[in-house]
Amino acid sequence: MSDDVRVIWKKGDGAMPDKAQHVVDAARGELLLRTLHLPEAVENMLRYNADKDAQSVGDYVSRILVERLTS
């Protein structure tokens, strides 16, 4: 394995590049799904619907919760 690591952004460098932000959002979404201990079919449905709506999984789940709690 190579020890050569390319750093594309460090905290304090200003705004995170879109490419890095996309990776961070995807990782947060996966952590959220793992934490909720949902069946695999539900996880896949949430990923699919979030992608279809061009949202992160976290934003999509948040929207569902807000809609349910305010109705």
Short mmCIF file of C-alpha atoms in Angstrom, two decimals:
data_model
loop_
_atom_site.label_atom_id
_atom_site.label_comp_id
_atom_site.label_asym_id
_atom_site.label_seq_id
_atom_site.Cartn_x
_atom_site.Cartn_y
_atom_site.Cartn_z
CA MET A 1 0.00 0.00 0.00
CA SER A 2 1.25 3.45 -0.82
CA ASP A 3 1.99 5.99 1.92
CA ASP A 4 1.48 8.80 -0.61
CA VAL A 5 -1.75 10.55 0.38
CA ARG A 6 -3.24 13.46 -1.51
CA VAL A 7 -5.05 15.91 0.76
CA ILE A 8 -7.83 17.75 -1.07
CA TRP A 9 -9.17 19.71 1.90
CA LYS A 10 -8.31 20.34 5.54
CA LYS A 11 -10.50 21.84 8.23
CA GLY A 12 -9.87 25.56 8.29
CA ASP A 13 -9.14 25.80 4.55
CA GLY A 14 -12.49 27.48 3.88
CA ALA A 15 -15.39 25.92 2.02
CA MET A 16 -15.12 22.21 1.33
CA PRO A 17 -14.86 21.36 -2.40
CA ASP A 18 -18.02 19.83 -3.88
CA LYS A 19 -16.24 16.53 -4.59
CA ALA A 20 -15.18 16.18 -0.96
CA GLN A 21 -18.56 17.34 0.35
CA HIS A 22 -20.28 14.64 -1.71
CA VAL A 23 -18.09 11.95 -0.14
CA VAL A 24 -18.70 13.31 3.38
CA ASP A 25 -22.48 13.45 2.83
CA ALA A 26 -22.53 9.89 1.51
CA ALA A 27 -20.56 8.64 4.52
CA ARG A 28 -22.88 10.46 6.93
CA GLY A 29 -25.88 8.90 5.19
CA GLU A 30 -24.42 5.43 5.50
CA LEU A 31 -23.65 5.97 9.18
CA LEU A 32 -27.22 7.17 9.75
CA LEU A 33 -28.67 4.09 8.05
CA ARG A 34 -26.41 1.76 10.06
CA THR A 35 -27.35 3.51 13.30
CA LEU A 36 -31.08 3.12 12.65
CA HIS A 37 -30.74 -0.69 12.27
CA LEU A 38 -33.28 -0.80 9.45
CA PRO A 39 -33.96 -3.83 7.27
CA GLU A 40 -31.79 -3.91 4.15
CA ALA A 41 -34.80 -3.40 1.88
CA VAL A 42 -35.71 -0.18 3.72
CA GLU A 43 -32.12 1.08 3.57
CA ASN A 44 -32.06 0.45 -0.17
CA MET A 45 -35.39 2.22 -0.62
CA LEU A 46 -34.15 5.26 1.30
CA ARG A 47 -30.93 5.39 -0.76
CA TYR A 48 -32.87 5.05 -4.03
CA ASN A 49 -35.44 7.72 -3.15
CA ALA A 50 -32.80 10.14 -1.88
CA ASP A 51 -30.79 9.67 -5.07
CA LYS A 52 -33.92 10.09 -7.21
CA ASP A 53 -34.70 13.38 -5.43
CA ALA A 54 -31.03 14.49 -5.72
CA GLN A 55 -30.70 14.68 -1.93
CA SER A 56 -28.37 13.18 0.59
CA VAL A 57 -29.75 10.29 2.64
CA GLY A 58 -29.58 12.47 5.75
CA ASP A 59 -31.58 15.27 4.13
CA TYR A 60 -34.14 12.81 2.77
CA VAL A 61 -34.65 11.08 6.13
CA SER A 62 -34.83 14.46 7.87
CA ARG A 63 -37.53 15.63 5.46
CA ILE A 64 -39.59 12.48 6.09
CA LEU A 65 -39.34 12.93 9.87
CA VAL A 66 -40.31 16.61 9.74
CA GLU A 67 -43.30 15.85 7.50
CA ARG A 68 -44.49 13.07 9.82
CA LEU A 69 -44.04 15.05 13.01
CA THR A 70 -45.74 18.20 11.72
CA SER A 71 -48.78 16.44 10.29
#
